[in-house]
Coordinates of C-alpha atoms in Angstrom, one line a residue:
X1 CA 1.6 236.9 252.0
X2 CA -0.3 239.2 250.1
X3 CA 1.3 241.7 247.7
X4 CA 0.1 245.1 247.4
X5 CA -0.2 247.9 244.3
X6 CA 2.5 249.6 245.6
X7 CA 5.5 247.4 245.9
X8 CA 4.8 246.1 249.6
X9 CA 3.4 242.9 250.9
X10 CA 1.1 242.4 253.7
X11 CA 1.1 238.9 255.7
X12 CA -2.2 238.1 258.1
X13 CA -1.7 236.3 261.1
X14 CA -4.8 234.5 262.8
X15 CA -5.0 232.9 266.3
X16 CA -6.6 230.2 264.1
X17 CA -6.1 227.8 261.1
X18 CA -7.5 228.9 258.3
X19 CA -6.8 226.5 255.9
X20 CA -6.1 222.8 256.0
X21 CA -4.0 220.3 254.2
X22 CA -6.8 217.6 252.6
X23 CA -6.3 213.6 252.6
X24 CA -5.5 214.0 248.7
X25 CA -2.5 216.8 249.7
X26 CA -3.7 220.1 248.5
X27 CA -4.1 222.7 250.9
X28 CA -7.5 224.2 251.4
X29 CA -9.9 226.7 252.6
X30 CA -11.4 225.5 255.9
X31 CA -15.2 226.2 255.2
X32 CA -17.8 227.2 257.8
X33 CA -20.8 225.7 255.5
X34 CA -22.6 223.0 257.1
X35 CA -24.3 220.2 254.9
X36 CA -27.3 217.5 255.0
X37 CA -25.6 213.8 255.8
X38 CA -26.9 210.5 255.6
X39 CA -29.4 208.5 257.6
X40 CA -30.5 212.7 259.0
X41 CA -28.5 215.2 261.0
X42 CA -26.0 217.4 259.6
X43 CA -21.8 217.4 259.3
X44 CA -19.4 219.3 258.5
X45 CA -18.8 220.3 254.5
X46 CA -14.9 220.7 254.4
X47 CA -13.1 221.1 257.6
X48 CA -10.5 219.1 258.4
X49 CA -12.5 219.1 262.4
X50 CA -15.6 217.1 261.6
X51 CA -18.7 218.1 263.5
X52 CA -21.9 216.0 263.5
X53 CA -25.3 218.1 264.4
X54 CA -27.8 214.5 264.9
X55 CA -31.5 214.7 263.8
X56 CA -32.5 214.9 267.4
X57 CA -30.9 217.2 270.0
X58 CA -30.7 214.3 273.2
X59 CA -28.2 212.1 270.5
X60 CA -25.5 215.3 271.3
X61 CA -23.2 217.0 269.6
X62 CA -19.7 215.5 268.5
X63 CA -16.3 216.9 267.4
X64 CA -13.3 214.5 266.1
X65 CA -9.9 215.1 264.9
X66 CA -7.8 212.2 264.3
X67 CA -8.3 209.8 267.5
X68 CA -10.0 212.6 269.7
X69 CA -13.9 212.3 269.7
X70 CA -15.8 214.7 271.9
X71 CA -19.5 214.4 272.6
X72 CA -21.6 217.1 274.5
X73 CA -25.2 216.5 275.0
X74 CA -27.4 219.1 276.3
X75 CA -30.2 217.8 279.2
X76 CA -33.7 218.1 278.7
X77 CA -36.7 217.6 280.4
X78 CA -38.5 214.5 279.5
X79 CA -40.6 214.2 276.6
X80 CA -38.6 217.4 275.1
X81 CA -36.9 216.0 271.4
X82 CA -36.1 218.9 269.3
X83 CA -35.0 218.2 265.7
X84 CA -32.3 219.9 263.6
X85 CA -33.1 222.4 261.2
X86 CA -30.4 223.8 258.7
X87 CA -30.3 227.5 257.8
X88 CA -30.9 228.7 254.3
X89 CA -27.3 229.3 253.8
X90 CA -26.3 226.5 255.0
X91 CA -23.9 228.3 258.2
X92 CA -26.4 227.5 261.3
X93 CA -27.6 224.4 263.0
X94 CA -31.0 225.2 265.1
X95 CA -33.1 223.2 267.8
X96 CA -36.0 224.9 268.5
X97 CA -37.0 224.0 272.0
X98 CA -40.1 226.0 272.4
X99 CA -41.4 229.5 271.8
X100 CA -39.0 230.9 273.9
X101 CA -36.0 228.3 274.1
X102 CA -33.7 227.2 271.3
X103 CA -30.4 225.8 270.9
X104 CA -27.9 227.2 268.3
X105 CA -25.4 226.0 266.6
X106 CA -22.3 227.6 264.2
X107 CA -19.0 226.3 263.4
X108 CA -15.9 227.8 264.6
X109 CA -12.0 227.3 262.4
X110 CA -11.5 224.6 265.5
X111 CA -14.7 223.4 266.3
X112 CA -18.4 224.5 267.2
X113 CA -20.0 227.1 268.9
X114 CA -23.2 226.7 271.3
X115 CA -26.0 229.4 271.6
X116 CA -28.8 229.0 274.0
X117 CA -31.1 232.5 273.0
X118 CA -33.8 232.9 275.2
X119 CA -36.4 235.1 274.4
X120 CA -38.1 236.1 277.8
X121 CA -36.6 235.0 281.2
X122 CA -38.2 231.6 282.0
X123 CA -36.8 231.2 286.0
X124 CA -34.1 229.5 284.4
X125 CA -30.2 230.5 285.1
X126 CA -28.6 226.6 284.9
X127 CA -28.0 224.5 282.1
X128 CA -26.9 221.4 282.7
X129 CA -24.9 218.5 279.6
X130 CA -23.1 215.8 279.6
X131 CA -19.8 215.5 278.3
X132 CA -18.4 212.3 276.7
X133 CA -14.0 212.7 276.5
X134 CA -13.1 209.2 274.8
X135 CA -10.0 209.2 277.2
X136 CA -9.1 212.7 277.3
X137 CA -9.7 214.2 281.4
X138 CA -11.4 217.3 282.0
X139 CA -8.9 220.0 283.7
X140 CA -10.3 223.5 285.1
X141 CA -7.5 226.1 285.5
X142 CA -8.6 229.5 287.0
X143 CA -12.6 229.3 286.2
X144 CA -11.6 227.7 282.7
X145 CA -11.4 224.2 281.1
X146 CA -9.6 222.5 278.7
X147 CA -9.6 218.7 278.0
X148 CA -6.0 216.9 278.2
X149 CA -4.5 213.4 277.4
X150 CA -2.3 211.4 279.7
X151 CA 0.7 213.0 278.8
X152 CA -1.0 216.7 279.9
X153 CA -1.5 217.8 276.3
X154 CA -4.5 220.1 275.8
X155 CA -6.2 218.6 273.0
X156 CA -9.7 220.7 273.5
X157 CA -10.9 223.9 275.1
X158 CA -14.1 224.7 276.1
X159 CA -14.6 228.6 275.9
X160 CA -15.5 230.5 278.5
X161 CA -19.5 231.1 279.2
X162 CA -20.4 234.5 277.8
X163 CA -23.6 235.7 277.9
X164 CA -24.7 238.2 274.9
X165 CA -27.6 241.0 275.0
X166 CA -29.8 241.0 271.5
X167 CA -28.1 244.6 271.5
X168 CA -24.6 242.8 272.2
X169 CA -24.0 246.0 274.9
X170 CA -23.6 245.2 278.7
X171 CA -22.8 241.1 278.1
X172 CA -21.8 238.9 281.3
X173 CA -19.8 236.7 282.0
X174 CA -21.3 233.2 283.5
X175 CA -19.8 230.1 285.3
X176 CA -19.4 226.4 284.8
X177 CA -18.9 223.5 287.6
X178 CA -18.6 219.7 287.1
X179 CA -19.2 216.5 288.0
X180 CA -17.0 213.0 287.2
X181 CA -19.5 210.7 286.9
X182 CA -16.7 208.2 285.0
X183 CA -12.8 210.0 285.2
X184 CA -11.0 210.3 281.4
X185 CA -14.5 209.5 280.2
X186 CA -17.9 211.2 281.6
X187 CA -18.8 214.4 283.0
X188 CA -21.6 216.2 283.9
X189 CA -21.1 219.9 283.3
X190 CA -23.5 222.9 284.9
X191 CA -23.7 226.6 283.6
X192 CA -24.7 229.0 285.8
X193 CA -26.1 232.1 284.8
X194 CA -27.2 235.3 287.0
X195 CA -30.7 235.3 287.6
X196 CA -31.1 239.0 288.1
X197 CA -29.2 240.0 285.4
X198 CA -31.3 237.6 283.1
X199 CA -34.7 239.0 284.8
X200 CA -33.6 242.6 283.6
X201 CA -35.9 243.5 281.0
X202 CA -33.2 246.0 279.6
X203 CA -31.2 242.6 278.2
X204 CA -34.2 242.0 275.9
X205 CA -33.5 238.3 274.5
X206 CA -30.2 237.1 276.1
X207 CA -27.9 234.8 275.2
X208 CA -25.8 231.9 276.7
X209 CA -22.6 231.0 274.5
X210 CA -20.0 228.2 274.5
X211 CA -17.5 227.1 272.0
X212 CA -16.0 223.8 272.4
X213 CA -13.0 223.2 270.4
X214 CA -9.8 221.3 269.3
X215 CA -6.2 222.4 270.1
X216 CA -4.6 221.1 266.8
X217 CA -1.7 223.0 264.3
X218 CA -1.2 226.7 264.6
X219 CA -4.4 227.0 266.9
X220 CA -3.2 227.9 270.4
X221 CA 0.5 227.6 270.7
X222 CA 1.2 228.6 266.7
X223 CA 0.8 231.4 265.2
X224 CA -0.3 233.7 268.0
X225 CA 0.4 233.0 271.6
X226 CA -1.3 234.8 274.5
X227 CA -2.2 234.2 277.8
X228 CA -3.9 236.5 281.1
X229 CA -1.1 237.3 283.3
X230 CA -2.8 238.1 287.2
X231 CA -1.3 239.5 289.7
X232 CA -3.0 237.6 292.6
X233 CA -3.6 234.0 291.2
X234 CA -1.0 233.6 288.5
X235 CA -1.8 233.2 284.8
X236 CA -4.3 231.8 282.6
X237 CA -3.2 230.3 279.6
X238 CA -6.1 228.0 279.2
X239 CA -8.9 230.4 278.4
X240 CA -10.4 230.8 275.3
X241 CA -10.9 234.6 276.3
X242 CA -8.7 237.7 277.7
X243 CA -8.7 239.9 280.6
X244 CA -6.9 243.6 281.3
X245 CA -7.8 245.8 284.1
X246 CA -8.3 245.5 287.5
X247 CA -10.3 242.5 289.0
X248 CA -11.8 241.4 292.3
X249 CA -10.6 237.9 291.9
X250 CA -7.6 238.2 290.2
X251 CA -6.4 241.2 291.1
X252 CA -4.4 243.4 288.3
X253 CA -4.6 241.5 284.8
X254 CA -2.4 242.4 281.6
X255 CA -2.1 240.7 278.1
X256 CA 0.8 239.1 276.7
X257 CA 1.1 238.4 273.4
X258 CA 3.6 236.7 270.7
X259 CA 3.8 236.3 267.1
X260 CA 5.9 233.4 266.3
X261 CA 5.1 232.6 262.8
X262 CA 6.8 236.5 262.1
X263 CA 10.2 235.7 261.6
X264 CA 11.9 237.4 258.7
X265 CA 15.0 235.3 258.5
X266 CA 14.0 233.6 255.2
X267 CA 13.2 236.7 253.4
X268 CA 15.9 239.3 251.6
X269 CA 17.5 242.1 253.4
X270 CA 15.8 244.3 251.6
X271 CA 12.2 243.6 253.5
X272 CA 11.6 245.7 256.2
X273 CA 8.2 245.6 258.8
X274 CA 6.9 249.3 258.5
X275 CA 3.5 249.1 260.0
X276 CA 1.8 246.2 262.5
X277 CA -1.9 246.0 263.4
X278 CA -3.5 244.4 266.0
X279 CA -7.1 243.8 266.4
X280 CA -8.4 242.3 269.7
X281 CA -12.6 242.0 269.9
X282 CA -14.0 243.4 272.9
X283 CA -16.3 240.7 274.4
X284 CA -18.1 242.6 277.1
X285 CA -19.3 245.7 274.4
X286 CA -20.0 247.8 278.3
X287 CA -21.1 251.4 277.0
X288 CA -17.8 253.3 278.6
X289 CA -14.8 253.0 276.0
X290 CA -11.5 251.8 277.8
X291 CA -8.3 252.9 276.6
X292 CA -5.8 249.9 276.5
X293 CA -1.8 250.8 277.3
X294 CA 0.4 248.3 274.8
X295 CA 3.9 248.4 275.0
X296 CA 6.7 246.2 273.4
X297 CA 8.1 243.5 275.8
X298 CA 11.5 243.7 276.7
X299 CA 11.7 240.8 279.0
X300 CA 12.3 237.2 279.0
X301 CA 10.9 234.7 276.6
X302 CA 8.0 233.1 277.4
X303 CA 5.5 230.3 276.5
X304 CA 1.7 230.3 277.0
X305 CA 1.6 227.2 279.6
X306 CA 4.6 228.8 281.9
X307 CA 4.4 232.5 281.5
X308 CA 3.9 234.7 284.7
X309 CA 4.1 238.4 286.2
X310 CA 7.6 237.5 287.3
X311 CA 9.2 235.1 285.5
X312 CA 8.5 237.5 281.9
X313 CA 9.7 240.3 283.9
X314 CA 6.2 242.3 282.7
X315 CA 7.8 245.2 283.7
X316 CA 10.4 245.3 281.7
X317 CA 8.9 247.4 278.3
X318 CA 9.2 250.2 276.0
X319 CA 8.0 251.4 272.6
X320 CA 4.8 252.9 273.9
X321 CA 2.1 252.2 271.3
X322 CA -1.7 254.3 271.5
X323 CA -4.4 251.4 272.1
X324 CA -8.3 252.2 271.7
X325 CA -10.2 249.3 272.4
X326 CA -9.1 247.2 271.2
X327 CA -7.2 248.2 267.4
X328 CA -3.8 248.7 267.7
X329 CA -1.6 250.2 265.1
X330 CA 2.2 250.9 265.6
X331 CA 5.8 251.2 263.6
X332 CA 8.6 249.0 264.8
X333 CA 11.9 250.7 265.6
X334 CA 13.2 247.8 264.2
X335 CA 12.5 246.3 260.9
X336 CA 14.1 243.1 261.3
X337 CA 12.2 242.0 264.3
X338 CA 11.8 238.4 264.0
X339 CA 9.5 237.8 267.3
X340 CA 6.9 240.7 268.2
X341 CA 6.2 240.7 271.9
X342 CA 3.3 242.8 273.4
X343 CA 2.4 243.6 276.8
X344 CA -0.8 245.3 277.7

């Protein structure tokens, strides 16, 4: 909570942790700064996720959180050993294949994002790594994945495949398969890519992007809760991304959305919500603006692993609020609102 010059307060809600409680107790900033470590490679500064970047690309790529320890390892032709190089702020991990290949690596406020920029079009559209789980099994749900114990629990997401433009207009979306080559353990994944659209000259320098993260706290089912309701094939709660608008798969997709964290009941009378904004990034960046409908939901509660076009009653809404794609800002005809609900 935030307070302003004028009297009011502001509170930020994120659909990710961004601060951590340390091993001594105090609460701190989760930092995105990456740091030398010893014996070579790279590790996280201060994060309570620790990811390791090791000297050499083929040793992989791990994540751990208390007892989960995920390792993905990128395959490479033989004889191909890049080495790790550390930006001069200190923010991005690089393995410079060749001229034209290299992988790239940032940290996310749950985990780590993957790059693979390509400069020219090689022939190329797969990409093949290994993924080592440490007990946790590899689950796809509607084109997306998500790694969970043997209760169910997700514990990890990997994002869906998104493939930028050096202009970041006209991005694509890609696909992912797998292989169990050891169950709860081992699996081979495979990106595919669309060879024309990579050919285009037009996409000058595309690239492939991943983010592989952990499921921990307020990140997924905290302090924002939204899922893809379809109307042919369900809903998609699992995906690191949204959908809205008509599509050939999945016939008619809307947004749902939930604050949870918002509740007012611990705060005086006298505080009232007067204004709410919402901003949503728009992955695909096409060159045609789309005009987004959000409404307030009036119908059932919900949670992100159950929720459906029926049983939310998606057509139960009012409160029309303007949407451009995608910021969002509305006043609630009532102040006291302890849960927000949005349907798009």
């Amino acid at each position: 909570m935030f307070a302003n010059g004028d009297g009011t307060n502001t509170m930020r809600i994120y659909n990710h942790p961004v601060k951590y409680v340390a091993y001594d107790g105090s609460i701190r900033d989760i930092s995105l700064e990456i740091e030398a470590k010893r014996g070579g490679g790279y590790v996280t500064v201060d994060h309570e996720i620790v990811t390791t970047f090791e000297s050499k690309l083929t040793d992989g790529i791990t994540l751990e959180y208390n007892d989960i320890e995920i390792m993905l390892v990128p395959t490479l032709g033989l004889g191909t050993m890049p080495t790790a190089e550390l930006s001069t702020d200190g923010r991005v991990v690089t393995y410079e294949m060749n001229d034209i290949t290299s992988f790239v690596y940032k940290l996310t406020y749950a985990g780590f994002k993957e790059d693979i920029v390509v400069e020219e079009y090689t022939g190329q559209s797969e990409y093949e790594f290994t993924l080592f789980t440490n007990g946790l099994t590899l689950c796809e749900e509607y084109g997306s994945y998500y790694l969970a114990d043997a209760e169910g629990n997700v514990e990890a997401t990997i994002g869906d495949i998104i493939v930028f433009t050096a202009d970041v207009r006209n991005n694509t979306m890609g696909s992912m398969t797998y292989e169990t080559v050891r169950a709860n353990q081992e699996y081979v994944l495979t990106i595919h890519l669309d060879a024309g659209y990579l050919a285009d000259e037009i996409q000058h320098t595309p690239s492939e992007s991943i983010n592989v993260e952990i499921n921990y706290d307020n990140n997924g089912a905290g302090a924002i809760e939204d899922v893809t309701l379809n109307s042919l094939s369900g809903s998609n709660s699992s995906s690191e991304s949204l959908a809205l608008g008509l599509r050939e798969t999945y016939g008619k997709s809307r947004i749902l959305m939930r604050f949870p964290v918002l509740d007012m009941k611990s705060l005086p009378e006298s505080y009232q919500i007067t204004a709410v904004s919402v901003e949503i990034r728009d992955l695909m960046c096409e060159g045609e603006e789309l005009r987004a409908n959000c409404y307030v939901l009036n119908g059932n509660k919900w949670t992100e692993s159950t929720a459906s076009r029926t049983n939310v009653n998606a057509d139960s809404y009012g409160g029309y609020i303007s949407a451009k794609l995608f910021h969002m800002e509305m006043v609630l005809n009532t102040p006291r609102l302890t849960d927000i609900r949005l349907i798009f």
